[in-house]
Coordinates of C-alpha atoms in Angstrom, one line a residue:
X1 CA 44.7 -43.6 20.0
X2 CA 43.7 -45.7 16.9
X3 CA 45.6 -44.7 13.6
X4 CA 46.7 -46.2 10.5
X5 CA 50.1 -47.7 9.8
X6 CA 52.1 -47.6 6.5
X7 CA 54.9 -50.2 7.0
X8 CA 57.1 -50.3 3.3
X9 CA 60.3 -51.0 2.1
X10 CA 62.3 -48.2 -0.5
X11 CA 63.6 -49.6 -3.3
X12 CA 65.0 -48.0 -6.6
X13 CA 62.3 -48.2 -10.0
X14 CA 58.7 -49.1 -11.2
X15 CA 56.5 -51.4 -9.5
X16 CA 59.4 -53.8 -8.4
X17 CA 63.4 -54.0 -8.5
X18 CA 65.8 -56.6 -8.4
X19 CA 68.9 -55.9 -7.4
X20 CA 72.2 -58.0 -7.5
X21 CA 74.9 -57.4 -5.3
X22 CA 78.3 -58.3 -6.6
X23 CA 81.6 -57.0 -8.4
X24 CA 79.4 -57.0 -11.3
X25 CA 76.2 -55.0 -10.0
X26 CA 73.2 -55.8 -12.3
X27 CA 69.8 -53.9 -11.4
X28 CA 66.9 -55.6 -13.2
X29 CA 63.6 -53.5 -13.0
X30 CA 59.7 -54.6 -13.9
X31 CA 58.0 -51.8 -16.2
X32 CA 54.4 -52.8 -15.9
X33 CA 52.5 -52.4 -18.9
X34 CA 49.2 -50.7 -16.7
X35 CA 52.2 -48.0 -15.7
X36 CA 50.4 -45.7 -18.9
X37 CA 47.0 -44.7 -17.9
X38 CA 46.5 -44.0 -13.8
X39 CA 50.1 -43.4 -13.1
X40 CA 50.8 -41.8 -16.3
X41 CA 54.6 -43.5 -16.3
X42 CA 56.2 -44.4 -20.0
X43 CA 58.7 -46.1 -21.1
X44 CA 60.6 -42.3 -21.4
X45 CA 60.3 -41.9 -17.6
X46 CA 62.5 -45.0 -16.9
X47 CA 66.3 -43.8 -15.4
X48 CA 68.4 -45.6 -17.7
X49 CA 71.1 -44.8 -16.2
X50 CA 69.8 -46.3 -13.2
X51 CA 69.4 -49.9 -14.2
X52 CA 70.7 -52.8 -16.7
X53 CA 67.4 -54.6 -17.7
X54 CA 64.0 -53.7 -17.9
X55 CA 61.5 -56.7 -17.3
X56 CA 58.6 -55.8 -19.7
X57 CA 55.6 -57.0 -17.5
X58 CA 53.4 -59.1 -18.5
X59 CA 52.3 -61.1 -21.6
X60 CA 50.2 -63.7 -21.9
X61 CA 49.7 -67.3 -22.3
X62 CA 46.6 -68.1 -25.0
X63 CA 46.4 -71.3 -27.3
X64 CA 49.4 -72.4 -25.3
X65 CA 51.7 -69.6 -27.0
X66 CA 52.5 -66.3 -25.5
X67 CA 50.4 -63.6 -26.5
X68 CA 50.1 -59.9 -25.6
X69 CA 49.2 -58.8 -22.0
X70 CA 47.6 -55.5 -23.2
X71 CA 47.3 -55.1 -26.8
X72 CA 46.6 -51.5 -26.6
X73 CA 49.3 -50.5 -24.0
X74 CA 51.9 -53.1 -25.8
X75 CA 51.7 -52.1 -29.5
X76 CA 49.1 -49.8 -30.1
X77 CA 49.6 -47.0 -27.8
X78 CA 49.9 -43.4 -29.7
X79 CA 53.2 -41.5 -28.9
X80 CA 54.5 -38.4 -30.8
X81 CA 56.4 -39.7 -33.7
X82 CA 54.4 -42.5 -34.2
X83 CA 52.9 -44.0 -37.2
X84 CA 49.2 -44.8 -37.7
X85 CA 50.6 -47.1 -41.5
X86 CA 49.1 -50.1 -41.5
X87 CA 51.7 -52.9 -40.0
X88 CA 53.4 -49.9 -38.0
X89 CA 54.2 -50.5 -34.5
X90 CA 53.4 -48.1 -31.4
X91 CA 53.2 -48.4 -27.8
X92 CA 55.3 -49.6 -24.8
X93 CA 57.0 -52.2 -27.1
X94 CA 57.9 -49.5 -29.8
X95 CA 58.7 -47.1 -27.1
X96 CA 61.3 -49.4 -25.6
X97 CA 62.6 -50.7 -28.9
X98 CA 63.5 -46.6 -29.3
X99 CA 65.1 -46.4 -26.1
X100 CA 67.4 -49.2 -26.7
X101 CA 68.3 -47.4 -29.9
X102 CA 69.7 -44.3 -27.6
X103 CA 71.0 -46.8 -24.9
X104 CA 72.4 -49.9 -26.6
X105 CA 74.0 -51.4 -23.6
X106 CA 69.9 -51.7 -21.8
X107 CA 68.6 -55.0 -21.9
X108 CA 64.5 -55.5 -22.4
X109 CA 63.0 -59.3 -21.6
X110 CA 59.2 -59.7 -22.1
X111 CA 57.7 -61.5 -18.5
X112 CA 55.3 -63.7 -19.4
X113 CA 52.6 -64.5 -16.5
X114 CA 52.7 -62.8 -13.1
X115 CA 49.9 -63.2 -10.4
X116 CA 46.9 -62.4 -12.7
X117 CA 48.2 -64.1 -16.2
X118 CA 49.8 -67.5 -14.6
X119 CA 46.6 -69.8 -15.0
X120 CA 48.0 -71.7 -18.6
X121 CA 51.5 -72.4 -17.4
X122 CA 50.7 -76.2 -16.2
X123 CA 49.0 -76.8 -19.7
X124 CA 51.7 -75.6 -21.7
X125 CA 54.4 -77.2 -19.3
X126 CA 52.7 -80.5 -19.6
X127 CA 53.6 -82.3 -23.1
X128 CA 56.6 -82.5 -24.6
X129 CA 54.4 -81.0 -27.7
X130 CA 52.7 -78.1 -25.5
X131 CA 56.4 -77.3 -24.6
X132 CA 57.9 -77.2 -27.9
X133 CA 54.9 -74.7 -29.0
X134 CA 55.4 -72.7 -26.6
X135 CA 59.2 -72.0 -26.4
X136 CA 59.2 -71.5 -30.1
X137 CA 56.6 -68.9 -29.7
X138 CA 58.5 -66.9 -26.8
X139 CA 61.7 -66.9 -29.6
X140 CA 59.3 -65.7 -32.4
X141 CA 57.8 -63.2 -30.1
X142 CA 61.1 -61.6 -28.8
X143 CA 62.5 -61.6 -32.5
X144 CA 59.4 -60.0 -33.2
X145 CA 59.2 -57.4 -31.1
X146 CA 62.8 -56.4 -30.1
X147 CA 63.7 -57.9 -27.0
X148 CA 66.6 -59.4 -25.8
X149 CA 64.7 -62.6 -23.6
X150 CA 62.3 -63.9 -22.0
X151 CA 61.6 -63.6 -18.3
X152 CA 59.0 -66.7 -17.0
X153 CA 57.3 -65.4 -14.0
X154 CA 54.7 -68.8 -13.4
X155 CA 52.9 -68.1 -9.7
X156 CA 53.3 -70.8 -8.6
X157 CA 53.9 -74.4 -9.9
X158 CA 51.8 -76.9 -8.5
X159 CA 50.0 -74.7 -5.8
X160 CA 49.7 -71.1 -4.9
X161 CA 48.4 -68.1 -6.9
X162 CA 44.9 -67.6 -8.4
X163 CA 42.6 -70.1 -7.3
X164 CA 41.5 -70.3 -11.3
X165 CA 45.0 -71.5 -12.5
X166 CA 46.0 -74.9 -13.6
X167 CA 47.8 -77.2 -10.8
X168 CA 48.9 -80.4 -11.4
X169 CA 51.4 -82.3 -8.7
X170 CA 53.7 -83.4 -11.8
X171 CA 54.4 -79.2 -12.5
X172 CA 57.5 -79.0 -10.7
X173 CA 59.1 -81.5 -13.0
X174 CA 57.6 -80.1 -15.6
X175 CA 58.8 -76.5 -15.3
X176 CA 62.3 -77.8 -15.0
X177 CA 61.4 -79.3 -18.8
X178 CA 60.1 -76.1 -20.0
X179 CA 62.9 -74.1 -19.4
X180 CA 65.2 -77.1 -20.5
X181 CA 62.9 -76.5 -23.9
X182 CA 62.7 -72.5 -24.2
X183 CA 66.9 -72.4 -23.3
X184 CA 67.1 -75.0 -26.1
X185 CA 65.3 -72.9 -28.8
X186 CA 66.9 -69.7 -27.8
X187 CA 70.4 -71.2 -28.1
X188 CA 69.3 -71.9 -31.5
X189 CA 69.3 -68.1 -32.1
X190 CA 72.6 -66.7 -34.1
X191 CA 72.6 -64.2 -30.8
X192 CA 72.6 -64.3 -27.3
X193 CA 69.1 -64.6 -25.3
X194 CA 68.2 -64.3 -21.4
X195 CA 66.6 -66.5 -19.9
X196 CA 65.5 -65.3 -16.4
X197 CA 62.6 -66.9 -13.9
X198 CA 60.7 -65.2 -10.4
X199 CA 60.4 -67.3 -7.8
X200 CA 58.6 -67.1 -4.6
X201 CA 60.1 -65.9 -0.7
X202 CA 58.3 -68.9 1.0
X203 CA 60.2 -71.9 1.7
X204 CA 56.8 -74.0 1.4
X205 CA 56.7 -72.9 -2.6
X206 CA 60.1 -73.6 -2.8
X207 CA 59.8 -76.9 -2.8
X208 CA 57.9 -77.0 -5.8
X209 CA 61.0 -76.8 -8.2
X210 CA 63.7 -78.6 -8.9
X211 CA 66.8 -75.3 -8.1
X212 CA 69.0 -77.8 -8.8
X213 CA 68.2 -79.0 -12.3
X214 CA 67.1 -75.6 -13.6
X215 CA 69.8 -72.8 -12.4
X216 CA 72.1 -74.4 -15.2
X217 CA 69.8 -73.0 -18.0
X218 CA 68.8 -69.3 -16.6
X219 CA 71.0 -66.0 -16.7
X220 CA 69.2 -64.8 -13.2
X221 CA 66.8 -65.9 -10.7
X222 CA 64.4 -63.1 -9.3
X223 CA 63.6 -63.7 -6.0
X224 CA 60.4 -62.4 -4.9
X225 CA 61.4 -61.2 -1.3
X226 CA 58.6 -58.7 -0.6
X227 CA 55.1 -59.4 0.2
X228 CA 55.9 -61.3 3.2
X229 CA 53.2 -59.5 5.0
X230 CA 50.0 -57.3 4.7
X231 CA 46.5 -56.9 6.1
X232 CA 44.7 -60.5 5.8
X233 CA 43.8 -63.7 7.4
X234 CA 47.1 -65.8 7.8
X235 CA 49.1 -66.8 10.6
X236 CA 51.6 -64.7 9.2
X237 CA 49.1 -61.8 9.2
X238 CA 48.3 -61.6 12.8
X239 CA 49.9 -58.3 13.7
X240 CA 51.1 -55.2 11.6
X241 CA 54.5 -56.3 10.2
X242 CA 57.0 -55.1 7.4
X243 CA 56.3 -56.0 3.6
X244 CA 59.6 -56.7 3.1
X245 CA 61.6 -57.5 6.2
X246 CA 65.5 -58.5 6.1
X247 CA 65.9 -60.2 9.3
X248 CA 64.0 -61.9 12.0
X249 CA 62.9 -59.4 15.1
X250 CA 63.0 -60.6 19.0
X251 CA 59.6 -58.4 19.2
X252 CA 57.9 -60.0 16.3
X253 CA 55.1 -62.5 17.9
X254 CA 54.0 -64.6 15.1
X255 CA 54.3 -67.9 15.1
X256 CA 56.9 -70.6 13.3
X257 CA 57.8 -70.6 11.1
X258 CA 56.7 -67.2 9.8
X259 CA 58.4 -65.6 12.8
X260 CA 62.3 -67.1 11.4
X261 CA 61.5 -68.2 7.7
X262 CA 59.4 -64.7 6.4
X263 CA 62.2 -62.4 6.0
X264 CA 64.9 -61.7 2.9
X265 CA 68.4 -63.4 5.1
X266 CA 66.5 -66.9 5.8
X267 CA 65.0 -66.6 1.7
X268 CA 68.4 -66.1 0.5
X269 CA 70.1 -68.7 2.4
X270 CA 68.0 -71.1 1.7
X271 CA 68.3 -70.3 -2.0
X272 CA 72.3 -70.5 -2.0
X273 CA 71.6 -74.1 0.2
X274 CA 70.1 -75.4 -3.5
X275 CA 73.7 -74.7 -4.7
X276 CA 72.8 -72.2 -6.8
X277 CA 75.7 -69.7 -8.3
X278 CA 75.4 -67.0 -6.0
X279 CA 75.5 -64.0 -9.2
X280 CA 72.3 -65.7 -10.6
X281 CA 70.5 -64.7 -7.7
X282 CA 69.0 -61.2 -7.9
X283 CA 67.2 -59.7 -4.4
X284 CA 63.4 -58.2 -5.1
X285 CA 62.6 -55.1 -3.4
X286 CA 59.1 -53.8 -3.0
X287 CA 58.2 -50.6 -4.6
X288 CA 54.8 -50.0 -2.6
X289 CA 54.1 -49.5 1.0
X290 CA 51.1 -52.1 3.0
X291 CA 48.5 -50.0 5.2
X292 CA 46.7 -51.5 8.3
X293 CA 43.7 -50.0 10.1
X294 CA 42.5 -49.1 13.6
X295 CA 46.7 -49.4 14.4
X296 CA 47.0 -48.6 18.4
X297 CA 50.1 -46.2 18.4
X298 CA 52.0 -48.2 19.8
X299 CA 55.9 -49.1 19.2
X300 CA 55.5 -46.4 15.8
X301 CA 52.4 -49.4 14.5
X302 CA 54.9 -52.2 14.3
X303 CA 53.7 -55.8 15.5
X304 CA 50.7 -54.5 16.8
X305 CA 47.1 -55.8 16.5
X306 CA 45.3 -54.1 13.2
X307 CA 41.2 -54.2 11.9
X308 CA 41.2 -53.8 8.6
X309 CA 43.6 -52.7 5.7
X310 CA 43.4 -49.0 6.0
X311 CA 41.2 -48.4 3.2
X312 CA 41.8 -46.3 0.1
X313 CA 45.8 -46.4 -1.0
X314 CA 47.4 -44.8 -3.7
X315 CA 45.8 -46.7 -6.3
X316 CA 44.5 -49.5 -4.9
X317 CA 43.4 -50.1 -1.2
X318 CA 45.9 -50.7 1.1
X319 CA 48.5 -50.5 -1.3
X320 CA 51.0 -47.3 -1.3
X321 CA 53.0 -45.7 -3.7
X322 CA 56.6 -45.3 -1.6
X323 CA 56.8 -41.5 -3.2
X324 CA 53.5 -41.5 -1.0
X325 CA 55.2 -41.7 2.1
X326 CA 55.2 -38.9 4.8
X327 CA 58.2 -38.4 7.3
X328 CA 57.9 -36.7 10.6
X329 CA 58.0 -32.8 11.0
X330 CA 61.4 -31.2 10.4
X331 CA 62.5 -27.6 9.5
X332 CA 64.3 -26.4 6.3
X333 CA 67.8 -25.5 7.2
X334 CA 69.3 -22.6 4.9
X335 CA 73.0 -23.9 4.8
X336 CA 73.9 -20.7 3.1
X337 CA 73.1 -18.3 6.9
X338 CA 72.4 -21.5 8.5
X339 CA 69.5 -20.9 10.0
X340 CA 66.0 -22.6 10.2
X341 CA 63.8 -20.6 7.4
X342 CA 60.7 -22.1 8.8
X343 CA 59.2 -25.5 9.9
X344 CA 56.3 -27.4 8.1
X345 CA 54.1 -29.9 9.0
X346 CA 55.2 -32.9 6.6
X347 CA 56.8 -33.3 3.5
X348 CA 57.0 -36.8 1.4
X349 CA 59.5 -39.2 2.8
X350 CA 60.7 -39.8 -0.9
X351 CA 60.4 -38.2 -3.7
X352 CA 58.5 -39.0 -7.7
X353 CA 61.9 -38.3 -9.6
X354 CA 59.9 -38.7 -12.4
X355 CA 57.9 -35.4 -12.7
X356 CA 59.2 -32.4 -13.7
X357 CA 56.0 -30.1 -12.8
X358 CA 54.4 -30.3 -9.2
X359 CA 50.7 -30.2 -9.3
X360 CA 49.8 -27.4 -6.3
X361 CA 46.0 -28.3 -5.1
X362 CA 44.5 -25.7 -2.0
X363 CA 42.1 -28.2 -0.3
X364 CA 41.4 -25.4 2.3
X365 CA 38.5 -23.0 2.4
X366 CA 40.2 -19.5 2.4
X367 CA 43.1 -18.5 0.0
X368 CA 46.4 -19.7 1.2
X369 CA 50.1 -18.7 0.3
X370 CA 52.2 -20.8 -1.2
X371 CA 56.3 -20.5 -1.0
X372 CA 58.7 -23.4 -2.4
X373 CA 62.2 -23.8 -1.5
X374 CA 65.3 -24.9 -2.5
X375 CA 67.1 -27.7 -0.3
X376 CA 69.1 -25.1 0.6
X377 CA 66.0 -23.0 2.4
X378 CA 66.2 -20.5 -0.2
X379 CA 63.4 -18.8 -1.5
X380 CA 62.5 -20.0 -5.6
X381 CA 58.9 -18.7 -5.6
X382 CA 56.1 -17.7 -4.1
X383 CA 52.3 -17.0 -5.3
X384 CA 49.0 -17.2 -4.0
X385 CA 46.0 -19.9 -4.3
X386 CA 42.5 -19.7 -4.3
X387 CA 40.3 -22.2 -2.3
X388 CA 39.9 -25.3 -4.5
X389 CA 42.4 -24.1 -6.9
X390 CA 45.2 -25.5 -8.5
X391 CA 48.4 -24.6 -10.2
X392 CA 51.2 -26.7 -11.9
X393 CA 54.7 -25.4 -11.0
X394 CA 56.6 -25.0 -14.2
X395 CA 58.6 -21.8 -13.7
X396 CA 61.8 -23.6 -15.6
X397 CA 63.7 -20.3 -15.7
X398 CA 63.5 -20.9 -11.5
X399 CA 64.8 -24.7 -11.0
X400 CA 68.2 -26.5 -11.4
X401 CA 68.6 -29.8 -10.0
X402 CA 68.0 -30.8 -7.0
X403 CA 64.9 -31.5 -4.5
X404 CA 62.3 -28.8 -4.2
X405 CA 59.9 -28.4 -1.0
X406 CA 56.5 -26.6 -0.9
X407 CA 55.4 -24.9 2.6
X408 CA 52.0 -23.2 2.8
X409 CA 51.2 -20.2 5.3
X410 CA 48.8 -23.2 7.0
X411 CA 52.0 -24.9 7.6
X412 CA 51.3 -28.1 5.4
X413 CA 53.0 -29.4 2.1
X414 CA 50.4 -29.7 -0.4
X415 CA 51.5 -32.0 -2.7
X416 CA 55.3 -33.4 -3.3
X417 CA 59.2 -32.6 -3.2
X418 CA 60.2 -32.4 -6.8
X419 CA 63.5 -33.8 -7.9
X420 CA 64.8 -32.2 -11.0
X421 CA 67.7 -33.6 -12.8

């Protein structure tokens, strides 16, 4: 039997989190500024409580000074309360400058770059001129705007990334003088400034920096470990394999050095070999599943042969959003008479804890019956749908916290669990 596999990693916020494990825990998490139209995620939907700094990604680079990512989505974005005066500000960058107001102790740092936005970072790196502009524009623009540093995300120096960006063999020298430059001007500030970088997994890229000229001058490094892996034509793309894997498996098949090197315990030792302070170095998770196609169910997908990436994902092919994620069939168990109140066909391995409705959709042809429960199997509500109709679950009166599960008299979830806080 052919199938498709979802192989993902779960990890804690937006599109990716870093997290740093030490006696002084810091979770550092990317809010992408395209998070406001598909998804419908804001700045407001962000768990403060859940992280320390929020990585605002990404601006710019344009004239050799950093520039807006999105004007719209950055500055211009209506929310209630806003102000349409002339010189006001609005969107995501207002938004956060709010939430910082109500949570003093959060930290914001605009990214700058990014796959799709990295192509100017060997001009600017390349003069000691082109580096003074541009350092003295990232201080403006965080005065400007609020935040509290700058976050350089350049993929990648010298090769790698978009086959449009700059390269030049004299980058990884010249990064190291950029950041020398922008931790320069920001020390110049009358406060304290972050100054943070992401770097690639791969050992290859690694050796396009100099780790031990630059650690000196950054608060944290973000190592990309995810993306190890997906559907596509490298030798470390042979099989169906895990985005983000921690350790080297005996089954895996692929080749050296993508069968020791591609996975988060060789990344991070080889990081800490550079002599870098180990609390600088903060551990990417992914916050997306891969899909394959044509999968032979075998070994539940994993390092098995694959056609294709498994077509449409949750927004973009092959790409999966990790509240997405189904887990295999289980009952509800009612703790309260403990017994099994019914089984159901599938429910979301983890759920949006984001939402506070749940959007009910009947995809079948003949009216079905719809029942959500409690994670205790008890009863909440129960109502009736018409084929092709929809209903949004706000009964507020009927929810505490807690996860919620819908069954259906056709045995299926419809749509999510719900986690109410």
């Amino acid at each position: 039997m052919k199938k498709m596999s979802i192989l993902f990693a779960l990890l804690i916020i937006t599109i990716n989190v870093f997290c740093q494990i030490n006696s002084n825990n810091k979770i550092l998490g990317y809010f992408t500024s395209w998070s406001v139209y598909e998804r419908n995620y804001h700045v407001s939907n962000i768990p403060v409580d859940k992280v320390d700094f929020i990585l605002y990604a990404f601006a710019n680079i344009e004239n050799g000074q950093i520039t807006f990512g999105d004007y719209y989505a950055d500055v211009d974005k209506f929310y209630l309360g806003d102000s349409w005066d002339a010189g006001s500000l609005r969107g995501s960058f207002h938004q956060l400058q709010l939430l910082k107001q109500q949570n003093p102790d959060i930290k914001t740092l605009i990214s700058v770059g990014g796959w799709t936005l990295s192509g100017q970072f060997s001009v600017v790196a390349s003069t000691p001129e082109s580096r003074l502009l541009f350092a003295n524009s990232c201080v403006q623009f965080i005065e400007q705007f609020g935040f509290d540093g700058i976050d350089i995300d350049w993929e990648y120096p010298v090769n790698g990334g978009l086959d449009t960006n700059f390269h030049s063999p004299d980058d990884k020298h010249n990064f190291t003088l950029l950041l020398q430059q922008i931790r320069s001007k920001l020390n110049e500030l009358d406060h304290p400034a972050y100054l943070t970088i992401a770097v690639p997994a791969s050992a290859i890229l690694m050796e396009n920096y100099e780790f031990n000229l630059i650690h000196p001058y950054l608060d944290y490094i973000n190592i990309m470990t995810y993306d190890y892996h997906g559907a596509g034509s490298s030798e470390a793309d042979c099989v169906t394999h895990l985005n983000s894997p921690l350790y080297p498996d005996v089954q895996d098949s692929l080749i050296e050095p993508y069968h020791s090197q591609f996975n988060i315990r060789y990344t991070i030792n080889e990081y800490l070999n550079y002599s870098i302070t180990p609390q600088k170095l903060v551990l990417g998770l992914p916050f997306y599943a891969k899909g394959y196609g044509n999968v032979p169910n075998q070994n539940n997908g994993l390092f098995q042969s694959y056609s294709g990436n498994g077509g449409l994902g949750s927004r973009e092919n092959r790409r999966f959003d990790y509240w997405d994620q189904k887990i295999p069939p289980q009952p509800i168990q009612n703790t309260d008479s403990n017994t099994v109140v019914s089984p159901y066909s599938c429910i979301d391995a983890y759920p949006n804890p984001f939402n506070e409705t749940i959007t009910i959709e009947n995809k079948e042809n003949k009216l079905i019956e719809v029942t959500i429960f409690n994670v205790k199997g008890q009863i909440i509500e129960k109502f009736s749908l018409e084929s092709k109709q929809t209903k949004k679950w706000e009964n507020i009166n009927c929810k505490s916290s807690g996860l919620y599960f819908i069954k259906t008299n056709m045995n299926s979830i419809i749509k999510k669990i719900i986690q109410i806080k």
